[in-house]
PDB file of C-alpha atoms in Angstrom:
ATOM      1  CA  MET A   1     117.528 105.416  95.929  1.00  0.00           C
ATOM      2  CA  TYR A   2     115.212 104.222  93.571  1.00  0.00           C
ATOM      3  CA  ILE A   3     112.400 106.243  91.838  1.00  0.00           C
ATOM      4  CA  ASP A   4     109.564 104.414  90.218  1.00  0.00           C
ATOM      5  CA  GLY A   5     107.118 106.269  88.410  1.00  0.00           C
ATOM      6  CA  ASP A   6     105.543 107.810  91.835  1.00  0.00           C
ATOM      7  CA  VAL A   7     106.847 105.881  94.002  1.00  0.00           C
ATOM      8  CA  LEU A   8     110.505 106.450  96.112  1.00  0.00           C
ATOM      9  CA  GLU A   9     112.397 103.625  97.333  1.00  0.00           C
ATOM     10  CA  ILE A  10     114.921 104.428  99.662  1.00  0.00           C
ATOM     11  CA  ASP A  11     117.856 102.096 101.652  1.00  0.00           C
ATOM     12  CA  ILE A  12     117.345 101.990 105.687  1.00  0.00           C
ATOM     13  CA  GLU A  13     121.140 101.909 105.730  1.00  0.00           C
ATOM     14  CA  MET A  14     121.591 105.662 104.616  1.00  0.00           C
ATOM     15  CA  ASP A  15     124.827 107.278 105.905  1.00  0.00           C
ATOM     16  CA  LEU A  16     124.574 111.168 106.574  1.00  0.00           C
ATOM     17  CA  GLU A  17     125.895 112.006 103.510  1.00  0.00           C
ATOM     18  CA  GLU A  18     123.036 110.405 101.459  1.00  0.00           C
ATOM     19  CA  VAL A  19     120.059 111.708 103.995  1.00  0.00           C
ATOM     20  CA  LYS A  20     121.851 115.030 102.769  1.00  0.00           C
ATOM     21  CA  SER A  21     121.959 114.217  99.067  1.00  0.00           C
ATOM     22  CA  LEU A  22     118.311 112.406  99.505  1.00  0.00           C
ATOM     23  CA  LYS A  23     116.728 115.453 100.733  1.00  0.00           C
ATOM     24  CA  ALA A  24     118.282 117.573  98.380  1.00  0.00           C
ATOM     25  CA  PHE A  25     116.310 114.957  95.559  1.00  0.00           C
ATOM     26  CA  ILE A  26     113.058 114.582  97.799  1.00  0.00           C
ATOM     27  CA  GLN A  27     112.999 118.582  97.526  1.00  0.00           C
ATOM     28  CA  ASP A  28     112.803 119.377  93.816  1.00  0.00           C
ATOM     29  CA  ARG A  29     110.451 116.313  93.446  1.00  0.00           C
ATOM     30  CA  LEU A  30     108.100 116.196  96.460  1.00  0.00           C
ATOM     31  CA  ASN A  31     104.745 117.340  94.348  1.00  0.00           C
ATOM     32  CA  TYR A  32     105.552 114.390  92.052  1.00  0.00           C
ATOM     33  CA  ILE A  33     105.719 111.482  94.974  1.00  0.00           C
ATOM     34  CA  GLU A  34     103.025 109.675  96.290  1.00  0.00           C
ATOM     35  CA  GLU A  35     104.761 106.854  97.982  1.00  0.00           C
ATOM     36  CA  ILE A  36     108.301 106.511  99.801  1.00  0.00           C
ATOM     37  CA  VAL A  37     109.006 102.995 100.542  1.00  0.00           C
ATOM     38  CA  LEU A  38     111.547 101.289 102.940  1.00  0.00           C
ATOM     39  CA  VAL A  39     114.095  99.012 101.510  1.00  0.00           C
ATOM     40  CA  ARG A  40     115.263  96.443 103.934  1.00  0.00           C
ATOM     41  CA  ASP A  41     117.909  93.542 103.192  1.00  0.00           C
ATOM     42  CA  ASN A  42     117.619  90.581 106.610  1.00  0.00           C
ATOM     43  CA  GLY A  43     119.318  92.133 109.433  1.00  0.00           C
ATOM     44  CA  SER A  44     119.479  95.328 107.983  1.00  0.00           C
ATOM     45  CA  VAL A  45     119.543  98.249 110.967  1.00  0.00           C
ATOM     46  CA  PRO A  46     119.319 102.124 110.329  1.00  0.00           C
ATOM     47  CA  THR A  47     122.746 103.546 110.653  1.00  0.00           C
ATOM     48  CA  CYS A  48     121.766 107.329 110.939  1.00  0.00           C
ATOM     49  CA  SER A  49     118.727 108.680 112.851  1.00  0.00           C
ATOM     50  CA  ALA A  50     118.843 111.564 110.039  1.00  0.00           C
ATOM     51  CA  LEU A  51     117.072 109.091 107.826  1.00  0.00           C
ATOM     52  CA  PHE A  52     113.771 109.000 110.347  1.00  0.00           C
ATOM     53  CA  SER A  53     113.993 113.165 110.540  1.00  0.00           C
ATOM     54  CA  LEU A  54     114.002 113.187 106.754  1.00  0.00           C
ATOM     55  CA  LEU A  55     110.797 111.712 106.343  1.00  0.00           C
ATOM     56  CA  PHE A  56     109.204 112.895 109.632  1.00  0.00           C
ATOM     57  CA  TRP A  57     109.628 115.936 107.902  1.00  0.00           C
ATOM     58  CA  VAL A  58     108.264 115.020 104.096  1.00  0.00           C
ATOM     59  CA  LYS A  59     105.764 113.576 106.080  1.00  0.00           C
ATOM     60  CA  HIS A  60     104.245 116.982 107.584  1.00  0.00           C
ATOM     61  CA  GLN A  61     105.399 118.955 104.257  1.00  0.00           C
ATOM     62  CA  LYS A  62     103.289 116.441 102.417  1.00  0.00           C
ATOM     63  CA  PRO A  63     100.460 114.734 104.294  1.00  0.00           C
ATOM     64  CA  SER A  64      98.793 112.346 101.562  1.00  0.00           C
ATOM     65  CA  LEU A  65     102.372 111.600 101.049  1.00  0.00           C
ATOM     66  CA  LYS A  66     102.308 107.076 101.810  1.00  0.00           C
ATOM     67  CA  ILE A  67     105.142 106.016 104.065  1.00  0.00           C
ATOM     68  CA  ASP A  68     104.191 102.679 105.131  1.00  0.00           C
ATOM     69  CA  PHE A  69     105.915 102.532 108.438  1.00  0.00           C
ATOM     70  CA  LEU A  70     105.351 106.212 109.803  1.00  0.00           C
ATOM     71  CA  GLU A  71     101.333 104.794 109.431  1.00  0.00           C
ATOM     72  CA  THR A  72     102.026 101.739 112.079  1.00  0.00           C
ATOM     73  CA  SER A  73     104.319 103.837 114.154  1.00  0.00           C
ATOM     74  CA  SER A  74     106.811 100.895 114.612  1.00  0.00           C
ATOM     75  CA  LEU A  75     109.369  99.147 112.961  1.00  0.00           C
ATOM     76  CA  ALA A  76     110.815  95.940 113.327  1.00  0.00           C
ATOM     77  CA  LEU A  77     114.711  95.864 113.573  1.00  0.00           C
ATOM     78  CA  GLU A  78     116.206  92.339 113.815  1.00  0.00           C
ATOM     79  CA  GLY A  79     118.838  93.134 115.914  1.00  0.00           C
ATOM     80  CA  PHE A  80     117.234  95.478 118.037  1.00  0.00           C
ATOM     81  CA  GLY A  81     113.943  94.500 118.294  1.00  0.00           C
ATOM     82  CA  MET A  82     110.756  96.838 117.590  1.00  0.00           C
ATOM     83  CA  MET A  83     110.988 100.434 117.939  1.00  0.00           C
ATOM     84  CA  TYR A  84     108.251 102.692 118.642  1.00  0.00           C
ATOM     85  CA  TRP A  85     107.154 106.017 118.377  1.00  0.00           C
ATOM     86  CA  THR A  86     104.030 108.662 118.384  1.00  0.00           C
ATOM     87  CA  SER A  87     104.137 111.855 116.530  1.00  0.00           C
ATOM     88  CA  HIS A  88     101.807 114.536 116.850  1.00  0.00           C
ATOM     89  CA  GLU A  89     100.025 116.949 114.245  1.00  0.00           C
TER      90      GLU A  89
END
């Protein structure tokens, strides 16, 4: 996790404890964050679905927040293929 100005960069391979820490970090700073970027290395895969749940919750709390992969409704995972989802407001 790294914050640069109003952009928060997070690693896709966060475990549950790291996601809990991220939630506490974001709750205090949600008004200041304008964009969340998912950082991935080649072959990196999500290790816990809680990260996606947290990002959907954050987007619901602040709809103006830019999260690229949520807006495209897909995420290419090298080992698993393409992951798609639908969201309802």
